[in-house]
mmCIF file of C-alpha atoms in Angstrom:
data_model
loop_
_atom_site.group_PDB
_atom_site.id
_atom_site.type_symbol
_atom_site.label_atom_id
_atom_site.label_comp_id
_atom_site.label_asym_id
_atom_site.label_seq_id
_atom_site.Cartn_x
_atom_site.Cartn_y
_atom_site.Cartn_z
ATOM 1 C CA UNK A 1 21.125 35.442 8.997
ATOM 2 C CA UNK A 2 23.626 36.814 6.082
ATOM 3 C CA UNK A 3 23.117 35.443 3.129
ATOM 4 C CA UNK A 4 25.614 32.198 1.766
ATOM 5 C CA UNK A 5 27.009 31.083 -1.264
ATOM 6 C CA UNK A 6 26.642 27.573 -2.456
ATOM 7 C CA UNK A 7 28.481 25.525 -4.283
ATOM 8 C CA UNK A 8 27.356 22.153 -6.196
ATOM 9 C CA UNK A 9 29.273 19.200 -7.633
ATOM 10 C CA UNK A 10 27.146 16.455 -9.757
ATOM 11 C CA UNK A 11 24.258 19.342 -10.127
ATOM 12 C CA UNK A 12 22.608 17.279 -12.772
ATOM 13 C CA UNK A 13 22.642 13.975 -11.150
ATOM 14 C CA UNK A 14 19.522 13.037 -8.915
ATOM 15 C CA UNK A 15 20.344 14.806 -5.386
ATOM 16 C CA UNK A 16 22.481 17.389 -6.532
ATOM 17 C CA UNK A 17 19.404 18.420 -9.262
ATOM 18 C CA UNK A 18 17.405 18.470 -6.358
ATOM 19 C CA UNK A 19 19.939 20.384 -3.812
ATOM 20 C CA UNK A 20 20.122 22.562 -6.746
ATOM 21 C CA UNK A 21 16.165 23.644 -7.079
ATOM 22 C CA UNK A 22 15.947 23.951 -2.928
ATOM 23 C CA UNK A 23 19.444 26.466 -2.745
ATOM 24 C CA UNK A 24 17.507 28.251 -5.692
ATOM 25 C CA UNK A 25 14.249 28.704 -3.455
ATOM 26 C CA UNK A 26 15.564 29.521 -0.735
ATOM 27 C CA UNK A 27 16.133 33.094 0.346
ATOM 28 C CA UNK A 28 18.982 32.297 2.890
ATOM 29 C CA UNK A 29 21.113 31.305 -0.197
ATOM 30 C CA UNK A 30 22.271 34.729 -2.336
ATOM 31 C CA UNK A 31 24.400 32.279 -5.175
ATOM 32 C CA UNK A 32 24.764 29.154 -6.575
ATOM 33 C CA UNK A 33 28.001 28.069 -8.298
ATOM 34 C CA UNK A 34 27.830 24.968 -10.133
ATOM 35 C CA UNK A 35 30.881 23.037 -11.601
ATOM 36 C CA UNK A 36 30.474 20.313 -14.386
ATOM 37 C CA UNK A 37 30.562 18.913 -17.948
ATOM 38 C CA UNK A 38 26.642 19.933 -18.381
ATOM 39 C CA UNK A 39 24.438 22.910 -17.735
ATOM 40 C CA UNK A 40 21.626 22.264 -15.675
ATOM 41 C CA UNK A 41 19.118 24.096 -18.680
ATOM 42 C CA UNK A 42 18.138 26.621 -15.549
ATOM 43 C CA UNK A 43 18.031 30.014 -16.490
ATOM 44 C CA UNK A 44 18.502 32.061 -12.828
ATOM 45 C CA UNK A 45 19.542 35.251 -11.569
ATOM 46 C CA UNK A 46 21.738 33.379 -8.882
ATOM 47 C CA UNK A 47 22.979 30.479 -10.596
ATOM 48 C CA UNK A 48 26.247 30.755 -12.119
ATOM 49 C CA UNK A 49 27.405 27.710 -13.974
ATOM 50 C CA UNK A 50 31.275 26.714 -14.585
ATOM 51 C CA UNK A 51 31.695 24.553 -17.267
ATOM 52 C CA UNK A 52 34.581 21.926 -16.394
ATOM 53 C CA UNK A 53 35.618 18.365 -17.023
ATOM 54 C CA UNK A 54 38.619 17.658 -15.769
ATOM 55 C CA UNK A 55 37.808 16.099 -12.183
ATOM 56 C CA UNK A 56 41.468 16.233 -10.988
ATOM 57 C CA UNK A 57 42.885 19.527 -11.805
ATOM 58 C CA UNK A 58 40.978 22.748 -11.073
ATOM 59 C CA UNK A 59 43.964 24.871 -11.395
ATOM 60 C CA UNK A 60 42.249 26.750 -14.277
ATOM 61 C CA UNK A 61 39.139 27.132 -12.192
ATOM 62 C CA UNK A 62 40.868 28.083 -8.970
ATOM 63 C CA UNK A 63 40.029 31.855 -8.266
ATOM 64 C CA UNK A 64 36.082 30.802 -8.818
ATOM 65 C CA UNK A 65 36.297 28.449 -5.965
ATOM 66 C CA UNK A 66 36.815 31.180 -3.140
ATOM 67 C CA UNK A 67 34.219 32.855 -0.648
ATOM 68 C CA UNK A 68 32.122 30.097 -0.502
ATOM 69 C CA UNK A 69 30.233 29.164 2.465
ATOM 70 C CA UNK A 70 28.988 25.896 1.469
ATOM 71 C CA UNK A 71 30.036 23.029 -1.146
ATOM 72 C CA UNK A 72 27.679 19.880 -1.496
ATOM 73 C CA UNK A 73 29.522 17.245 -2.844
ATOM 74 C CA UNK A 74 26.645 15.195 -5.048
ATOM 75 C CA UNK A 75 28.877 13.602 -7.602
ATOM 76 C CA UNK A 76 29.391 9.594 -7.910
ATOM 77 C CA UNK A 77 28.850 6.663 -10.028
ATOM 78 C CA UNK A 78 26.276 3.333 -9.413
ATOM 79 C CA UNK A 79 28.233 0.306 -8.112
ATOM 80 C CA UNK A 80 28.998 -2.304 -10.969
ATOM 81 C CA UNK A 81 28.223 0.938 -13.475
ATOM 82 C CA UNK A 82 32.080 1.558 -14.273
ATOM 83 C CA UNK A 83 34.827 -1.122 -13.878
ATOM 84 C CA UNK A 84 36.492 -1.048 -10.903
ATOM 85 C CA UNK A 85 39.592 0.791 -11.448
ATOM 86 C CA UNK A 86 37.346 3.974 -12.150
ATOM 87 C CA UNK A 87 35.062 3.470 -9.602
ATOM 88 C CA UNK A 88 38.104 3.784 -7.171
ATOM 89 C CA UNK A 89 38.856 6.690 -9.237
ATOM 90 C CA UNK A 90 35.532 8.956 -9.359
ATOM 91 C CA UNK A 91 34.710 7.489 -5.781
ATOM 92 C CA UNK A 92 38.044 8.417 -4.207
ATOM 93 C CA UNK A 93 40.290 10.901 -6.013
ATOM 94 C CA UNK A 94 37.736 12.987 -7.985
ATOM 95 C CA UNK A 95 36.723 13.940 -4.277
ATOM 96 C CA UNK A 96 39.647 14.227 -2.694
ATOM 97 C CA UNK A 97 41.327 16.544 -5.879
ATOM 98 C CA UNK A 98 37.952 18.625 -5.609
ATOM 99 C CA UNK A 99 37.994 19.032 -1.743
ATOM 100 C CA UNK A 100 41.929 19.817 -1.767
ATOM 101 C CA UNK A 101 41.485 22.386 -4.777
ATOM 102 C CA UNK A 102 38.374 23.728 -2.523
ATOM 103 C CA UNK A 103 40.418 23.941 1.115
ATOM 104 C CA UNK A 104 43.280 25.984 -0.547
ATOM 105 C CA UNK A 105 40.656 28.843 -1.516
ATOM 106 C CA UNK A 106 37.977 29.178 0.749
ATOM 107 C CA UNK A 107 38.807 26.928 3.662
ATOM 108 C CA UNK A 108 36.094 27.724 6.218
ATOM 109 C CA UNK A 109 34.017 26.227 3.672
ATOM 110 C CA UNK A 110 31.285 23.555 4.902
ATOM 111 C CA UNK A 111 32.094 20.615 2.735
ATOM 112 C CA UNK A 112 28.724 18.078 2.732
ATOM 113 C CA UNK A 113 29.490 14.841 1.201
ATOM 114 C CA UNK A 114 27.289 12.116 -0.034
ATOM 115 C CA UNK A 115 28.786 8.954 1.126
ATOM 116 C CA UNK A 116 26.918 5.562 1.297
ATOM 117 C CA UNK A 117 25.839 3.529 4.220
ATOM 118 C CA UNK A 118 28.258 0.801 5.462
ATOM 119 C CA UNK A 119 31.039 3.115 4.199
ATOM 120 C CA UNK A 120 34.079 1.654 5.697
ATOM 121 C CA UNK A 121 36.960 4.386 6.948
ATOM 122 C CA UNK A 122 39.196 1.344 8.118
ATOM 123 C CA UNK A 123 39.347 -0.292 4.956
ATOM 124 C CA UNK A 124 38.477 -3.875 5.855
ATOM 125 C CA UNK A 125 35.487 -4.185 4.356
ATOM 126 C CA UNK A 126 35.248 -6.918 1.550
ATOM 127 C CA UNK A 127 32.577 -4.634 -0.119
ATOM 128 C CA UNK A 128 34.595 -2.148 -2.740
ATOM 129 C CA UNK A 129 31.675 0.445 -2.350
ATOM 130 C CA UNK A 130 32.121 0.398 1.157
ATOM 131 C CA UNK A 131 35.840 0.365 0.993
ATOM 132 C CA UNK A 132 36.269 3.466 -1.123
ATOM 133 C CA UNK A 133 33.460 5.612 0.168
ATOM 134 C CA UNK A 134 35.048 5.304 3.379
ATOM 135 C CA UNK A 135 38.158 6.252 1.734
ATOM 136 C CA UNK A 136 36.810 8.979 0.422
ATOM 137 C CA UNK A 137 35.310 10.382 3.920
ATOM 138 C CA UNK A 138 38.560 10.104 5.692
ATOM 139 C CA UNK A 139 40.511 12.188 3.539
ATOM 140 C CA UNK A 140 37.881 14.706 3.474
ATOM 141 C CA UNK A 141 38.209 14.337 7.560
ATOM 142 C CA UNK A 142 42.199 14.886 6.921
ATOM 143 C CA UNK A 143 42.062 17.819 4.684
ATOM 144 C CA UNK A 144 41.482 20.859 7.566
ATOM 145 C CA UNK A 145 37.624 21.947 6.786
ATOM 146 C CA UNK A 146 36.039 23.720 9.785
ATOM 147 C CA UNK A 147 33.004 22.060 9.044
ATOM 148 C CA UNK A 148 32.370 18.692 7.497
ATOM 149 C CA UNK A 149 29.226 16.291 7.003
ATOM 150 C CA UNK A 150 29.297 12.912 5.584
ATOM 151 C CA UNK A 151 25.411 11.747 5.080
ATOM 152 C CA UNK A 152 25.417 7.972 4.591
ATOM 153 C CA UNK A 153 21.944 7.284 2.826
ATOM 154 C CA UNK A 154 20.584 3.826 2.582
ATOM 155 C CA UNK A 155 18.526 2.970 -0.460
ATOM 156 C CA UNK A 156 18.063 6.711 -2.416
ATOM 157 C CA UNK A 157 14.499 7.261 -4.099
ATOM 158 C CA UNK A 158 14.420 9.056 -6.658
ATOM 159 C CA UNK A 159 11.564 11.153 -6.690
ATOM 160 C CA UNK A 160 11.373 11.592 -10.135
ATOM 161 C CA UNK A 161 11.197 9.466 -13.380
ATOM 162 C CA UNK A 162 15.001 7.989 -14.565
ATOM 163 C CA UNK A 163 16.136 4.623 -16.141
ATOM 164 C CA UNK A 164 17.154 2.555 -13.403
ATOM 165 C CA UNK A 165 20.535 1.278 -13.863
ATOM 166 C CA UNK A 166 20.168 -2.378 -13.451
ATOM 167 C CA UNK A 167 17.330 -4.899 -12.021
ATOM 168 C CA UNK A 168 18.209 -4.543 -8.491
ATOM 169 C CA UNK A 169 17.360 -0.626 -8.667
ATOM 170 C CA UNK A 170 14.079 -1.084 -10.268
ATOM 171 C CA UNK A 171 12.751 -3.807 -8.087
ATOM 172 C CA UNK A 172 13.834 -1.772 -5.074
ATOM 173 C CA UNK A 173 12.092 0.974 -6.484
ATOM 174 C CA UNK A 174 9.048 -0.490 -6.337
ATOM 175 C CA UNK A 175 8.984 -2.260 -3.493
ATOM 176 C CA UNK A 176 10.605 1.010 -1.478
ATOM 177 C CA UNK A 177 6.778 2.763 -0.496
ATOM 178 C CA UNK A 178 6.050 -0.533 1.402
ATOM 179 C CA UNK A 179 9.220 -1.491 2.616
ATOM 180 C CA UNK A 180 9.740 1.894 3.914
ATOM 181 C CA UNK A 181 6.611 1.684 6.111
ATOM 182 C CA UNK A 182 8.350 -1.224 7.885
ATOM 183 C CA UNK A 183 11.526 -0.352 7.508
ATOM 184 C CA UNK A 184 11.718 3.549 7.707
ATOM 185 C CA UNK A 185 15.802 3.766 8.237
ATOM 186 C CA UNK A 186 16.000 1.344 4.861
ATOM 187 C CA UNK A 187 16.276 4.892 2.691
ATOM 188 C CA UNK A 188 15.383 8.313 2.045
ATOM 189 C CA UNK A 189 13.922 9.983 -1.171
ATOM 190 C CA UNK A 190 16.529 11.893 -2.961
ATOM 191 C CA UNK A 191 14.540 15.153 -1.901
ATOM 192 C CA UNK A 192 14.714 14.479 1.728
ATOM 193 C CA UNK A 193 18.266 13.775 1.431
ATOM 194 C CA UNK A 194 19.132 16.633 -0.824
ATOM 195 C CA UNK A 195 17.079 19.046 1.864
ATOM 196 C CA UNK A 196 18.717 17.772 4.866
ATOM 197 C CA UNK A 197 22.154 18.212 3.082
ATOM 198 C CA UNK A 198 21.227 22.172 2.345
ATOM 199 C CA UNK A 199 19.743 22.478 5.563
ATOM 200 C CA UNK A 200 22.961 20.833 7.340
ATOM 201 C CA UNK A 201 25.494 23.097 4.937
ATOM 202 C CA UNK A 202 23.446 26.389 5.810
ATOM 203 C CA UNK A 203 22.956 26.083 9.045
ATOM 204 C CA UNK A 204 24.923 23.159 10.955
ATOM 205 C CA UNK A 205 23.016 20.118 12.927
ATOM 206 C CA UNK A 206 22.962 21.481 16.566
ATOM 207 C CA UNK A 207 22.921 18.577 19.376
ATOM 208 C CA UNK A 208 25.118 15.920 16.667
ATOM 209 C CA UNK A 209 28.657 15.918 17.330
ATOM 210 C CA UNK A 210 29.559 13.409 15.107
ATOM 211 C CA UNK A 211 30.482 14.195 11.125
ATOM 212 C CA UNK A 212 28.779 11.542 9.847
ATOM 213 C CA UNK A 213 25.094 11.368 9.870
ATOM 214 C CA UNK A 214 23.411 7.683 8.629
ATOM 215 C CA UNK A 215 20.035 7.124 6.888
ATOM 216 C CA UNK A 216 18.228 7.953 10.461
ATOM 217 C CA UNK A 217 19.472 10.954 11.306
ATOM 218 C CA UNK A 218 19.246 12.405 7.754
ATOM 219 C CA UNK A 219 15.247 11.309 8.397
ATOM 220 C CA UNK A 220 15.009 12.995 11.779
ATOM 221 C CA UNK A 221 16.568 16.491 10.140
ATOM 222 C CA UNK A 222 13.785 16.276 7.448
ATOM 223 C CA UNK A 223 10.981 16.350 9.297
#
């Protein structure tokens, strides 16, 4: 197959660090543009890195966004992390601005973003997590991408050392390796789930119709 450019946003979070490291290893992927406050620290022959902060206006970034065959969307924030008001605001319309800014110069990009599960596109949901990721997806569905895919992830592990961001987090954590084994659709390690989302962008999910893929069928496409 021709080789594809790639393009990150939240590179230095947990999946996207990981997305990151797999696009850079594999040989289907000839570039990897990265847009964010902070470098990643990786020195690489195919990594180009935009430094940006503004998560509403890329009109100063705009010509950098063409020609790209896939984006993975990686960026968010931890519920109860950030009042609510920004929450809304990093959840919803940092997406949405990205994805817009993204359709108007390379729209036959594949646009992979990391939702939640329970996201909620109707809007009834009492939970605001669920609420505003499923904001978040249908606009994305709205905007006019050939191609995208909305993986809804249960419980992310993180498959290497961070500070957890609250006591819920770091009891899951622990209990995760056991629950898992009972439980297997309860989560994914943030490798798994940053593979399946390169895999997906690269090369599509043949046989699944649907845009949105939940904790299962990100599983199945890992294995």
């Amino acid at each position: 197959m021709s080789e594809k450019r790639v393009l990150i946003i939240g590179a230095t979070g947990m999946v996207g660090g990981c997305a990151l490291n797999i696009c850079l290893e594999d040989p289907d992927v000839s570039r990897v543009t990265i847009v964010g406050r902070r470098g990643t620290g990786i020195e690489h022959n195919r990594l180009h890195e935009i430094p940006h902060d503004n998560f509403m206006d890329y009109s100063g970034i705009a010509s950098s966004l063409g020609s790209h065959d896939v984006a993975l969307y990686c960026l968010g924030a931890y519920t109860g992390a950030v009042p609510d008001d920004e929450f809304r605001r990093i959840t919803v319309d940092y997406t949405l601005a990205f994805a817009t800014a993204l359709y108007q110069e390379s729209p036959r990009t594949a646009f992979c973003f990391l939702s939640g599960q329970g996201a909620d596109q109707t809007g009834q949901s009492r939970m605001a997590f669920a609420r505003y990721k499923g904001a978040a997806e249908k606009g994305l569905l709205e905007i006019g991408f050939s191609r995208v895919h909305i993986f809804r992830p249960g419980y992310i592990y993180p498959v290497t050392p961070r500070a957890e961001p609250n006591l819920v987090y770091r009891i899951t954590r622990m209990l995760y390796p056991v629950l898992r084994r009972v439980y297997p659709n309860i989560g994914v390690s943030s490798e798994d789930l940053a593979r399946a989302m390169v895999h997906i962008g690269l090369h599509g999910y043949e046989g699944h119709e649907s845009p949105i893929l939940e904790n299962r069928e990100i599983r199945l496409c890992t294995k």
